[in-house]
Short mmCIF file of C-alpha atoms in Angstrom, two decimals:
data_model
loop_
_atom_site.label_atom_id
_atom_site.label_comp_id
_atom_site.label_asym_id
_atom_site.label_seq_id
_atom_site.Cartn_x
_atom_site.Cartn_y
_atom_site.Cartn_z
CA MET U 1024 194.68 130.97 145.83
CA ASN U 1025 191.18 131.43 146.53
CA CYS U 1026 189.64 132.35 143.36
CA ASP U 1027 186.56 132.62 144.67
CA ARG U 1028 187.43 135.46 147.26
CA LEU U 1029 189.12 137.42 144.63
CA SER U 1030 186.36 137.26 142.32
CA VAL U 1031 184.15 138.45 144.95
CA ALA U 1032 186.77 141.06 145.73
CA ALA U 1033 187.02 142.20 142.07
CA PHE U 1034 183.36 143.19 141.93
CA GLU U 1035 183.38 144.77 145.32
CA ALA U 1036 186.09 146.70 144.91
CA GLY U 1037 184.39 148.06 141.31
CA PRO U 1038 186.44 149.42 138.21
CA SER U 1039 189.20 152.32 138.07
CA PRO U 1040 187.52 155.70 138.07
CA ARG U 1041 189.35 155.96 134.89
CA TRP U 1042 186.88 153.42 133.01
CA ARG U 1043 183.23 153.30 133.14
CA PRO U 1044 181.57 149.73 134.17
CA ARG U 1045 179.90 148.20 130.94
CA SER U 1046 176.72 145.53 131.19
CA PRO U 1047 178.16 142.39 129.79
CA ALA U 1048 176.51 141.17 126.21
CA PRO U 1049 173.19 139.67 126.85
CA ALA U 1050 174.15 135.86 125.85
CA LEU U 1051 177.05 136.25 128.45
CA ALA U 1052 174.50 137.69 130.86
CA ALA U 1053 172.60 134.78 130.55
CA LEU U 1054 175.44 132.27 131.40
CA LEU U 1055 176.66 134.47 134.32
CA ALA U 1056 172.81 134.13 135.67
CA ALA U 1057 173.01 130.46 135.28
CA GLY U 1058 176.11 130.09 137.59
CA TRP U 1059 178.44 129.87 134.38
CA LEU U 1060 181.73 131.85 133.63
CA ALA U 1061 182.46 132.82 130.11
CA ALA U 1062 185.85 131.25 128.83
CA LEU U 1063 186.76 134.76 126.90
CA PRO U 1064 189.90 135.21 125.06
CA GLY U 1065 192.85 137.06 126.52
CA PRO U 1066 195.51 137.14 129.53
CA ALA U 1067 195.09 134.35 132.11
CA MET U 1068 195.16 135.78 135.70
CA ALA U 1069 199.08 135.25 136.78
CA GLU U 1070 200.71 136.12 140.02
CA SER U 1071 203.75 136.82 138.59
CA MET U 1072 205.68 138.55 134.88
CA ARG U 1073 209.07 139.04 134.08
CA VAL U 1074 210.32 140.30 130.96
CA ASP U 1075 213.71 141.77 130.04
CA THR U 1076 214.49 145.30 129.34
CA PRO U 1077 217.60 147.72 128.71
CA LYS U 1078 217.52 148.83 131.85
CA GLY U 1079 217.38 145.23 133.77
CA VAL U 1080 214.62 142.82 134.52
CA PHE U 1081 210.64 144.17 134.90
CA GLU U 1082 208.87 142.17 137.37
CA CYS U 1083 205.25 142.37 138.48
CA GLU U 1084 204.44 140.11 141.58
CA ASN U 1085 200.32 139.83 142.94
CA GLY U 1086 199.89 136.83 144.87
CA MET U 1087 200.00 135.36 148.25
CA ALA U 1088 203.68 135.94 148.90
CA THR U 1089 202.49 140.21 148.22
CA ASP U 1090 199.23 140.15 150.28
CA ASN U 1091 197.61 139.92 147.17
CA ARG U 1092 198.94 143.49 146.41
CA GLN U 1093 200.20 144.42 143.16
CA VAL U 1094 204.43 144.85 143.42
CA LEU U 1095 206.72 146.21 140.32
CA LYS U 1096 210.39 146.06 140.29
CA LEU U 1097 213.17 147.12 137.63
CA ASN U 1098 216.51 145.45 137.83
CA GLY U 1099 215.63 144.17 141.55
CA GLN U 1100 214.69 147.95 142.91
CA GLU U 1101 210.99 148.23 143.46
CA LEU U 1102 209.09 150.76 141.88
CA TYR U 1103 205.52 150.73 142.89
CA ARG U 1104 204.02 148.62 146.05
CA GLN U 1105 200.16 148.58 146.00
CA PRO U 1106 198.78 150.09 149.23
CA HIS U 1107 196.77 148.15 151.76
CA GLY U 1108 192.55 148.83 150.76
CA PRO U 1109 190.33 147.96 148.25
CA GLY U 1110 191.74 150.39 145.66
CA ASP U 1111 193.42 150.03 142.60
CA PRO U 1112 196.78 151.49 141.68
CA GLU U 1113 196.58 155.10 140.20
CA GLU U 1114 198.13 154.27 136.82
CA THR U 1115 199.03 157.55 135.25
CA ASP U 1116 201.96 157.79 132.37
CA LEU U 1117 204.42 156.66 134.46
CA LEU U 1118 205.42 153.24 135.35
CA LYS U 1119 206.24 153.67 139.11
CA ASP U 1120 202.35 154.70 139.85
CA GLY U 1121 201.25 150.64 139.17
CA ILE U 1122 199.12 148.76 136.33
CA ILE U 1123 195.45 148.80 136.70
CA ASP U 1124 194.50 144.92 136.85
CA ARG U 1125 191.00 143.96 137.14
CA ASN U 1126 191.85 139.94 137.17
CA LEU U 1127 193.78 141.01 140.48
CA GLY U 1128 197.40 139.20 139.15
CA CYS U 1129 199.63 140.95 136.87
CA PRO U 1130 199.69 142.00 133.52
CA SER U 1131 200.45 139.89 130.46
CA VAL U 1132 203.36 140.75 127.87
CA ALA U 1133 201.80 140.73 124.39
CA GLY U 1134 205.07 141.77 122.76
CA GLN U 1135 207.83 143.47 122.89
CA ARG U 1136 210.75 145.14 120.45
CA ASP U 1137 213.86 146.43 122.18
CA GLY U 1138 213.21 148.62 124.95
CA THR U 1139 209.36 148.86 124.32
CA VAL U 1140 206.81 146.03 125.79
CA VAL U 1141 202.81 145.86 124.77
CA LEU U 1142 200.95 144.88 128.05
CA GLU U 1143 197.82 143.47 127.98
CA ARG U 1144 195.23 143.18 131.32
CA TYR U 1145 191.46 143.41 131.87
CA LEU U 1146 190.03 146.91 133.02
CA GLN U 1147 187.05 144.71 134.40
CA PRO U 1148 186.58 141.24 135.86
CA PRO U 1149 187.07 138.95 132.75
CA GLN U 1150 183.99 138.05 131.87
CA TYR U 1151 183.58 141.60 130.82
CA GLY U 1152 185.98 140.76 128.18
CA GLU U 1153 187.31 144.27 128.13
CA ILE U 1154 191.25 143.94 128.00
CA GLY U 1155 193.32 147.16 128.00
CA TYR U 1156 196.62 147.52 126.43
CA LEU U 1157 199.62 149.91 127.46
CA LEU U 1158 202.85 150.44 126.04
CA ALA U 1159 205.65 150.67 128.70
CA ASP U 1160 208.78 152.56 127.43
CA PHE U 1161 212.23 151.55 129.44
CA ASN U 1162 214.35 153.38 126.95
CA GLN U 1163 212.99 156.92 128.77
CA ASP U 1164 215.05 157.89 132.10
CA GLU U 1165 211.47 157.02 134.10
CA PRO U 1166 209.79 154.33 132.14
CA THR U 1167 206.53 155.58 131.06
CA LEU U 1168 202.98 153.80 130.14
CA THR U 1169 201.36 154.85 126.97
CA ASP U 1170 197.27 154.17 126.99
CA LEU U 1171 196.97 152.18 123.48
CA GLY U 1172 192.94 152.16 124.11
CA ILE U 1173 190.65 149.28 125.40
CA SER U 1174 189.79 146.07 123.32
CA ASP U 1175 186.48 144.26 123.24
CA GLY U 1176 188.07 140.55 124.03
CA ALA U 1177 191.31 139.69 122.06
CA VAL U 1178 192.61 141.59 119.26
CA PRO U 1179 192.80 139.44 115.90
CA GLN U 1180 194.96 137.18 115.15
CA SER U 1181 196.44 136.45 111.61
CA HIS U 1182 199.36 134.63 109.87
CA THR U 1183 199.73 137.80 107.50
CA PRO U 1184 201.61 140.71 109.42
CA LYS U 1185 199.32 143.84 108.30
CA ASP U 1186 196.18 141.81 109.41
CA HIS U 1187 197.57 140.86 112.76
CA GLY U 1188 195.95 142.43 116.21
CA LEU U 1189 199.23 143.78 117.16
CA TYR U 1190 202.40 144.29 114.58
CA LEU U 1191 205.57 145.78 116.02
CA ASP U 1192 208.59 146.80 113.51
CA ASP U 1193 211.51 149.04 113.91
CA GLY U 1194 209.73 152.70 113.25
CA GLY U 1195 206.84 151.60 115.51
CA LEU U 1196 203.89 149.64 116.38
CA VAL U 1197 200.16 149.59 114.88
CA LEU U 1198 197.13 148.04 117.33
CA ARG U 1199 193.87 147.00 115.73
CA TYR U 1200 191.18 146.02 117.74
CA SER U 1201 187.09 146.59 118.32
CA GLY U 1202 186.69 148.96 121.37
CA ILE U 1203 187.33 152.25 122.72
CA LEU U 1204 189.92 154.64 121.62
CA PRO U 1205 192.45 156.08 124.29
CA ASP U 1206 191.56 159.57 125.97
CA ALA U 1207 194.29 160.88 123.88
CA LEU U 1208 192.63 159.58 120.60
CA ALA U 1209 189.31 160.58 121.41
CA PRO U 1210 187.18 163.03 119.97
CA GLU U 1211 186.08 166.21 121.86
CA ASN U 1212 182.33 165.74 121.59
CA GLN U 1213 183.09 161.93 122.41
CA PRO U 1214 179.81 160.39 124.72
CA ASP U 1215 180.63 159.39 127.86
CA ASP U 1216 179.94 155.95 127.32
CA PRO U 1217 180.98 155.68 123.51
CA LEU U 1218 180.34 152.23 121.77
CA PRO U 1219 182.64 150.24 120.29
CA ALA U 1220 184.09 150.48 117.21
CA ASP U 1221 187.22 149.13 114.65
CA HIS U 1222 190.24 151.27 115.38
CA ALA U 1223 194.17 150.95 114.41
CA VAL U 1224 196.49 153.17 116.19
CA LEU U 1225 199.99 153.71 115.56
CA TYR U 1226 202.48 154.50 117.87
CA SER U 1227 206.21 156.33 116.49
CA PHE U 1228 209.18 154.50 118.25
CA SER U 1229 211.16 157.16 117.51
CA LEU U 1230 208.99 160.69 117.86
CA GLY U 1231 206.98 159.10 120.78
CA THR U 1232 203.74 159.82 119.43
CA LEU U 1233 200.26 157.78 119.17
CA GLN U 1234 198.11 158.61 116.15
CA ASN U 1235 194.80 157.14 115.36
CA LEU U 1236 194.82 155.79 111.74
CA ASP U 1237 191.43 156.02 111.40
CA THR U 1238 191.63 159.89 110.68
CA CYS U 1239 194.83 160.49 109.03
CA MET U 1240 195.31 160.08 105.43
CA PRO U 1241 197.06 156.66 104.67
CA LEU U 1242 199.51 156.14 101.61
CA LYS U 1243 198.97 153.69 98.69
CA ASP U 1244 201.51 150.98 97.71
CA VAL U 1245 204.43 152.21 101.10
CA PRO U 1246 205.48 150.23 103.49
CA LEU U 1247 203.78 151.63 106.91
CA PHE U 1248 207.43 151.45 108.71
CA GLY U 1249 210.81 151.87 106.61
CA ASP U 1250 212.56 154.58 104.87
CA MET U 1251 210.30 156.51 102.78
CA ALA U 1252 212.95 158.77 101.33
CA PHE U 1253 212.07 157.52 97.97
CA LEU U 1254 208.84 159.51 98.18
CA ALA U 1255 210.74 162.99 98.31
CA LYS U 1256 212.29 162.08 94.66
CA ALA U 1257 209.65 160.32 93.30
CA ALA U 1258 208.90 161.57 89.87
CA ASP U 1259 204.73 161.17 90.06
CA PRO U 1260 204.71 161.21 93.39
CA ILE U 1261 200.89 161.44 93.56
CA ARG U 1262 200.45 157.86 92.56
CA TYR U 1263 200.98 156.92 96.02
CA LEU U 1264 198.10 159.25 97.44
CA PRO U 1265 194.77 157.43 98.01
CA ALA U 1266 192.26 157.51 95.39
CA GLY U 1267 190.37 160.62 94.68
CA PHE U 1268 193.69 162.57 93.94
CA LYS U 1269 194.56 163.99 90.44
CA THR U 1270 196.62 166.75 89.16
CA GLY U 1271 194.11 169.22 87.58
CA ALA U 1272 191.74 168.75 90.29
CA SER U 1273 189.92 172.08 91.39
CA ARG U 1274 191.35 173.08 95.14
CA ALA U 1275 187.28 172.26 96.13
CA GLU U 1276 187.45 168.49 94.61
CA THR U 1277 191.25 168.69 96.42
CA VAL U 1278 190.16 169.55 100.06
CA ALA U 1279 186.79 167.38 99.31
CA ALA U 1280 189.17 164.25 98.72
CA LEU U 1281 191.10 164.98 101.99
CA ARG U 1282 188.21 165.58 104.00
CA ARG U 1283 186.79 162.22 102.93
CA TYR U 1284 190.03 160.63 104.90
CA GLY U 1285 188.92 162.51 107.88
CA THR U 1286 192.76 164.45 107.73
CA PRO U 1287 193.01 166.18 110.91
CA TYR U 1288 194.60 169.54 109.63
CA ASP U 1289 194.11 173.12 110.58
CA PRO U 1290 192.94 174.85 107.71
CA ASP U 1291 194.23 178.06 108.78
CA ASP U 1292 197.67 176.22 109.41
CA THR U 1293 198.92 176.44 106.06
CA ASP U 1294 201.55 177.91 104.17
CA GLY U 1295 199.67 181.09 102.48
CA GLY U 1296 196.97 181.32 104.27
CA SER U 1297 193.64 180.06 104.58
CA VAL U 1298 192.52 176.65 103.08
CA LYS U 1299 190.30 178.48 100.36
CA THR U 1300 193.25 181.04 99.30
CA ALA U 1301 196.77 179.25 100.43
CA SER U 1302 199.21 177.99 97.44
CA GLN U 1303 199.94 174.82 99.08
CA LEU U 1304 198.45 172.69 101.54
CA THR U 1305 200.51 170.74 103.84
CA ILE U 1306 198.67 167.81 105.11
CA PRO U 1307 200.01 165.26 108.00
CA LEU U 1308 200.09 161.34 106.69
CA CYS U 1309 200.23 158.03 108.47
CA GLY U 1310 202.46 156.38 105.99
CA ASP U 1311 205.73 157.01 107.70
CA ALA U 1312 205.64 155.81 111.37
CA ASN U 1313 209.06 158.36 111.80
CA GLY U 1314 207.07 161.32 110.25
CA ALA U 1315 209.74 162.48 108.14
CA VAL U 1316 208.18 163.14 104.93
CA MET U 1317 204.74 165.44 104.53
CA PRO U 1318 202.90 165.76 101.40
CA LEU U 1319 202.50 169.46 99.93
CA PHE U 1320 199.69 169.85 97.85
CA GLN U 1321 200.49 173.03 95.35
CA PHE U 1322 197.69 174.84 93.71
CA GLU U 1323 197.87 177.25 90.67
CA LYS U 1324 194.88 179.35 89.85
CA ASP U 1325 192.79 176.86 92.00
CA ARG U 1326 194.04 174.03 90.39
CA LEU U 1327 196.03 171.10 91.74
CA LYS U 1328 199.33 171.77 89.91
CA ALA U 1329 201.48 168.74 92.02
CA VAL U 1330 202.00 167.00 95.20
CA ARG U 1331 205.70 166.86 96.29
CA PHE U 1332 206.95 165.13 99.31
CA GLU U 1333 209.35 167.54 101.98
CA ALA U 1334 211.58 165.88 104.20
CA LEU U 1335 211.12 167.31 108.02
CA ALA U 1336 213.64 167.36 110.47
CA PHE U 1337 212.72 166.86 114.04
#
């Protein structure tokens, strides 16, 4: 394969309109100007990729055999064939529309559990170091893609599961990276070219939902994934809440503590009226990947009387 030709084609084609081009770091720019290619960590270019799924083998081919065009197959049936021309695949929330990979090869499998596969691929030519992460769900009638975000380089590696960049369990997955949030989680007032920052996103397998762990209240001493029914029966449930919550605190103190954790709740969507008058506040949590428990902050005479956890039916 003529790698020089592919590198030139990558620059000529340009990035997908879904992602804006970004300049390489000054040190990297100096290496490029001197004629060096930076050896950045991340997925290597591959002409093929195969992974077992509940619907059969999922395959990607992108090399000389396919005229350097991406071809995706599932259980031997062709899902997608990249048309002729310089354009990228469209990449929507359906696998049949193709997968963008600016390395001009196939994406790599970063991890898998049951019918869900985490894919990583370059969103610009590799020397820029931008790696995009996708969740392919083969448990759906029509396999779907969920954008998990863009990382500046490979996600962190650790021997401790909770500190690993990609953590998969029966309940879902957590992806930690320094980069850009996916559009689904980006704030409404996000600038056109947001600065990379440390993020952690949570995807629930049972709900099929993506959450930003940076903007919802975590629990203390509670497993990220697992049976949280014990919370609903806890004698002192407030002990599982983050620091800053205490029985007897004023309503203003409790709301201030909630806001410190950036909890995304609507003050007008409470059991009993506005946040200033409601007899109780129902607050979303990130502690349960299955979304089965919600805490209710109960007030009496504008003082926090108790916190109880209520199981929700989906």
